[in-house]
Protein backbone atom coordinates (compact mmCIF):
# COMPACT_ATOMS: atom_id res chain seq x y z
CA UNK A 1 0.00 0.00 0.00
CA UNK A 2 2.81 2.44 0.84
CA UNK A 3 4.50 1.99 -2.55
CA UNK A 4 1.19 2.49 -4.39
CA UNK A 5 0.41 5.62 -2.43
CA UNK A 6 3.89 7.12 -2.77
CA UNK A 7 3.98 6.53 -6.52
CA UNK A 8 0.42 7.57 -7.33
CA UNK A 9 0.53 9.83 -10.39
CA UNK A 10 4.19 9.18 -11.22
CA UNK A 11 5.62 7.69 -14.41
CA UNK A 12 8.74 6.31 -12.75
CA UNK A 13 10.92 6.70 -9.67
CA UNK A 14 14.50 7.85 -9.22
CA UNK A 15 16.05 5.98 -6.30
CA UNK A 16 18.60 7.76 -4.14
CA UNK A 17 19.95 5.04 -1.85
CA UNK A 18 21.78 6.48 1.15
CA UNK A 19 24.14 3.74 2.35
CA UNK A 20 24.13 5.06 5.91
CA UNK A 21 20.52 3.89 6.37
CA UNK A 22 22.17 0.52 7.07
CA UNK A 23 23.50 -0.14 10.58
CA UNK A 24 27.02 1.18 11.23
CA UNK A 25 28.25 -2.30 12.13
CA UNK A 26 27.77 -3.33 8.50
CA UNK A 27 28.74 -0.08 6.72
CA UNK A 28 31.26 1.88 8.80
CA UNK A 29 32.68 3.76 5.81
CA UNK A 30 30.20 6.60 5.67
CA UNK A 31 30.15 10.22 6.72
CA UNK A 32 27.28 9.67 9.17
CA UNK A 33 27.24 6.09 10.59
CA UNK A 34 23.79 5.11 11.87
CA UNK A 35 23.71 2.93 15.01
CA UNK A 36 20.51 0.91 15.00
CA UNK A 37 20.02 1.25 11.26
CA UNK A 38 18.54 -1.34 8.94
CA UNK A 39 20.11 -4.76 8.54
CA UNK A 40 21.54 -5.29 5.05
CA UNK A 41 18.88 -7.90 4.23
CA UNK A 42 16.13 -5.47 5.27
CA UNK A 43 17.50 -2.67 3.09
CA UNK A 44 17.95 -5.01 0.12
CA UNK A 45 14.41 -6.38 0.53
CA UNK A 46 12.92 -2.86 0.60
CA UNK A 47 14.89 -1.99 -2.53
CA UNK A 48 13.66 -5.19 -4.22
CA UNK A 49 10.04 -4.36 -3.41
CA UNK A 50 10.40 -0.93 -4.95
CA UNK A 51 12.24 -2.07 -8.09
CA UNK A 52 9.91 -4.99 -8.79
CA UNK A 53 6.74 -2.93 -8.38
CA UNK A 54 7.55 0.49 -9.82
CA UNK A 55 9.20 1.61 -13.08
CA UNK A 56 12.68 2.89 -12.20
CA UNK A 57 14.28 5.69 -14.22
CA UNK A 58 17.53 5.93 -12.25
CA UNK A 59 19.55 4.97 -9.18
CA UNK A 60 22.22 6.75 -7.22
CA UNK A 61 24.08 5.44 -4.22
CA UNK A 62 25.38 8.07 -1.82
CA UNK A 63 27.36 8.50 1.42
CA UNK A 64 30.07 5.91 0.71
CA UNK A 65 33.33 7.28 2.13
CA UNK A 66 36.33 5.06 1.27
CA UNK A 67 38.72 6.81 3.73
CA UNK A 68 36.52 5.59 6.62
CA UNK A 69 35.84 2.17 5.13
CA UNK A 70 37.17 -0.70 7.26
CA UNK A 71 38.18 -3.71 5.14
CA UNK A 72 36.08 -2.38 2.23
CA UNK A 73 32.87 -3.45 4.00
CA UNK A 74 30.93 -0.39 2.88
CA UNK A 75 32.21 -0.56 -0.70
CA UNK A 76 31.22 -4.22 -0.92
CA UNK A 77 27.74 -3.43 0.40
CA UNK A 78 27.44 -0.59 -2.12
CA UNK A 79 28.40 -2.99 -4.92
CA UNK A 80 25.80 -5.45 -3.63
CA UNK A 81 23.09 -2.76 -3.68
CA UNK A 82 23.93 -1.90 -7.30
CA UNK A 83 24.16 -5.53 -8.46
CA UNK A 84 20.93 -6.53 -6.72
CA UNK A 85 19.12 -3.54 -8.21
CA UNK A 86 20.35 -4.39 -11.71
CA UNK A 87 19.27 -8.02 -11.24
CA UNK A 88 15.78 -6.98 -10.10
CA UNK A 89 15.51 -4.63 -13.08
CA UNK A 90 16.28 -7.53 -15.43
CA UNK A 91 13.96 -9.98 -13.68
CA UNK A 92 11.12 -7.44 -13.62
CA UNK A 93 11.56 -6.82 -17.35
CA UNK A 94 12.71 -3.20 -16.99
CA UNK A 95 16.13 -4.04 -18.45
CA UNK A 96 16.15 -6.39 -21.44
CA UNK A 97 18.29 -9.47 -21.81
CA UNK A 98 20.66 -9.34 -24.75
CA UNK A 99 21.33 -13.04 -24.97
CA UNK A 100 19.94 -16.25 -23.58
CA UNK A 101 21.96 -17.42 -20.56
CA UNK A 102 24.00 -20.55 -21.36
CA UNK A 103 22.76 -22.33 -18.24
CA UNK A 104 19.12 -22.27 -19.45
CA UNK A 105 17.99 -25.64 -20.80
CA UNK A 106 17.53 -25.28 -24.60
CA UNK A 107 14.11 -26.96 -24.39
CA UNK A 108 12.78 -24.11 -22.23
CA UNK A 109 10.51 -21.71 -24.03
CA UNK A 110 12.38 -18.49 -23.27
CA UNK A 111 12.76 -15.68 -25.75
CA UNK A 112 15.54 -13.09 -25.60
CA UNK A 113 14.40 -9.59 -24.49
CA UNK A 114 11.27 -10.88 -22.78
CA UNK A 115 10.46 -10.95 -19.09
CA UNK A 116 10.82 -14.27 -17.27
CA UNK A 117 7.70 -16.33 -16.76
C-alpha positions as a LaTeX table, in Angstrom:
\begin{tabular}{lrrr}
\hline
Residue & $x$ (\AA) & $y$ (\AA) & $z$ (\AA) \\
\hline
Unk1 & 0.00 & 0.00 & 0.00 \\
Unk2 & 2.81 & 2.44 & 0.84 \\
Unk3 & 4.50 & 1.99 & $-2.55$ \\
Unk4 & 1.19 & 2.49 & $-4.39$ \\
Unk5 & 0.41 & 5.62 & $-2.43$ \\
Unk6 & 3.89 & 7.12 & $-2.77$ \\
Unk7 & 3.98 & 6.53 & $-6.52$ \\
Unk8 & 0.42 & 7.57 & $-7.33$ \\
Unk9 & 0.53 & 9.83 & $-10.39$ \\
Unk10 & 4.19 & 9.18 & $-11.22$ \\
Unk11 & 5.62 & 7.69 & $-14.41$ \\
Unk12 & 8.74 & 6.31 & $-12.75$ \\
Unk13 & 10.92 & 6.70 & $-9.67$ \\
Unk14 & 14.50 & 7.85 & $-9.22$ \\
Unk15 & 16.05 & 5.98 & $-6.30$ \\
Unk16 & 18.60 & 7.76 & $-4.14$ \\
Unk17 & 19.95 & 5.04 & $-1.85$ \\
Unk18 & 21.78 & 6.48 & 1.15 \\
Unk19 & 24.14 & 3.74 & 2.35 \\
Unk20 & 24.13 & 5.06 & 5.91 \\
Unk21 & 20.52 & 3.89 & 6.37 \\
Unk22 & 22.17 & 0.52 & 7.07 \\
Unk23 & 23.50 & $-0.14$ & 10.58 \\
Unk24 & 27.02 & 1.18 & 11.23 \\
Unk25 & 28.25 & $-2.30$ & 12.13 \\
Unk26 & 27.77 & $-3.33$ & 8.50 \\
Unk27 & 28.74 & $-0.08$ & 6.72 \\
Unk28 & 31.26 & 1.88 & 8.80 \\
Unk29 & 32.68 & 3.76 & 5.81 \\
Unk30 & 30.20 & 6.60 & 5.67 \\
Unk31 & 30.15 & 10.22 & 6.72 \\
Unk32 & 27.28 & 9.67 & 9.17 \\
Unk33 & 27.24 & 6.09 & 10.59 \\
Unk34 & 23.79 & 5.11 & 11.87 \\
Unk35 & 23.71 & 2.93 & 15.01 \\
Unk36 & 20.51 & 0.91 & 15.00 \\
Unk37 & 20.02 & 1.25 & 11.26 \\
Unk38 & 18.54 & $-1.34$ & 8.94 \\
Unk39 & 20.11 & $-4.76$ & 8.54 \\
Unk40 & 21.54 & $-5.29$ & 5.05 \\
Unk41 & 18.88 & $-7.90$ & 4.23 \\
Unk42 & 16.13 & $-5.47$ & 5.27 \\
Unk43 & 17.50 & $-2.67$ & 3.09 \\
Unk44 & 17.95 & $-5.01$ & 0.12 \\
Unk45 & 14.41 & $-6.38$ & 0.53 \\
Unk46 & 12.92 & $-2.86$ & 0.60 \\
Unk47 & 14.89 & $-1.99$ & $-2.53$ \\
Unk48 & 13.66 & $-5.19$ & $-4.22$ \\
Unk49 & 10.04 & $-4.36$ & $-3.41$ \\
Unk50 & 10.40 & $-0.93$ & $-4.95$ \\
Unk51 & 12.24 & $-2.07$ & $-8.09$ \\
Unk52 & 9.91 & $-4.99$ & $-8.79$ \\
Unk53 & 6.74 & $-2.93$ & $-8.38$ \\
Unk54 & 7.55 & 0.49 & $-9.82$ \\
Unk55 & 9.20 & 1.61 & $-13.08$ \\
Unk56 & 12.68 & 2.89 & $-12.20$ \\
Unk57 & 14.28 & 5.69 & $-14.22$ \\
Unk58 & 17.53 & 5.93 & $-12.25$ \\
Unk59 & 19.55 & 4.97 & $-9.18$ \\
Unk60 & 22.22 & 6.75 & $-7.22$ \\
Unk61 & 24.08 & 5.44 & $-4.22$ \\
Unk62 & 25.38 & 8.07 & $-1.82$ \\
Unk63 & 27.36 & 8.50 & 1.42 \\
Unk64 & 30.07 & 5.91 & 0.71 \\
Unk65 & 33.33 & 7.28 & 2.13 \\
Unk66 & 36.33 & 5.06 & 1.27 \\
Unk67 & 38.72 & 6.81 & 3.73 \\
Unk68 & 36.52 & 5.59 & 6.62 \\
Unk69 & 35.84 & 2.17 & 5.13 \\
Unk70 & 37.17 & $-0.70$ & 7.26 \\
Unk71 & 38.18 & $-3.71$ & 5.14 \\
Unk72 & 36.08 & $-2.38$ & 2.23 \\
Unk73 & 32.87 & $-3.45$ & 4.00 \\
Unk74 & 30.93 & $-0.39$ & 2.88 \\
Unk75 & 32.21 & $-0.56$ & $-0.70$ \\
Unk76 & 31.22 & $-4.22$ & $-0.92$ \\
Unk77 & 27.74 & $-3.43$ & 0.40 \\
Unk78 & 27.44 & $-0.59$ & $-2.12$ \\
Unk79 & 28.40 & $-2.99$ & $-4.92$ \\
Unk80 & 25.80 & $-5.45$ & $-3.63$ \\
Unk81 & 23.09 & $-2.76$ & $-3.68$ \\
Unk82 & 23.93 & $-1.90$ & $-7.30$ \\
Unk83 & 24.16 & $-5.53$ & $-8.46$ \\
Unk84 & 20.93 & $-6.53$ & $-6.72$ \\
Unk85 & 19.12 & $-3.54$ & $-8.21$ \\
Unk86 & 20.35 & $-4.39$ & $-11.71$ \\
Unk87 & 19.27 & $-8.02$ & $-11.24$ \\
Unk88 & 15.78 & $-6.98$ & $-10.10$ \\
Unk89 & 15.51 & $-4.63$ & $-13.08$ \\
Unk90 & 16.28 & $-7.53$ & $-15.43$ \\
Unk91 & 13.96 & $-9.98$ & $-13.68$ \\
Unk92 & 11.12 & $-7.44$ & $-13.62$ \\
Unk93 & 11.56 & $-6.82$ & $-17.35$ \\
Unk94 & 12.71 & $-3.20$ & $-16.99$ \\
Unk95 & 16.13 & $-4.04$ & $-18.45$ \\
Unk96 & 16.15 & $-6.39$ & $-21.44$ \\
Unk97 & 18.29 & $-9.47$ & $-21.81$ \\
Unk98 & 20.66 & $-9.34$ & $-24.75$ \\
Unk99 & 21.33 & $-13.04$ & $-24.97$ \\
Unk100 & 19.94 & $-16.25$ & $-23.58$ \\
Unk101 & 21.96 & $-17.42$ & $-20.56$ \\
Unk102 & 24.00 & $-20.55$ & $-21.36$ \\
Unk103 & 22.76 & $-22.33$ & $-18.24$ \\
Unk104 & 19.12 & $-22.27$ & $-19.45$ \\
Unk105 & 17.99 & $-25.64$ & $-20.80$ \\
Unk106 & 17.53 & $-25.28$ & $-24.60$ \\
Unk107 & 14.11 & $-26.96$ & $-24.39$ \\
Unk108 & 12.78 & $-24.11$ & $-22.23$ \\
Unk109 & 10.51 & $-21.71$ & $-24.03$ \\
Unk110 & 12.38 & $-18.49$ & $-23.27$ \\
Unk111 & 12.76 & $-15.68$ & $-25.75$ \\
Unk112 & 15.54 & $-13.09$ & $-25.60$ \\
Unk113 & 14.40 & $-9.59$ & $-24.49$ \\
Unk114 & 11.27 & $-10.88$ & $-22.78$ \\
Unk115 & 10.46 & $-10.95$ & $-19.09$ \\
Unk116 & 10.82 & $-14.27$ & $-17.27$ \\
Unk117 & 7.70 & $-16.33$ & $-16.76$ \\
\hline
\end{tabular}
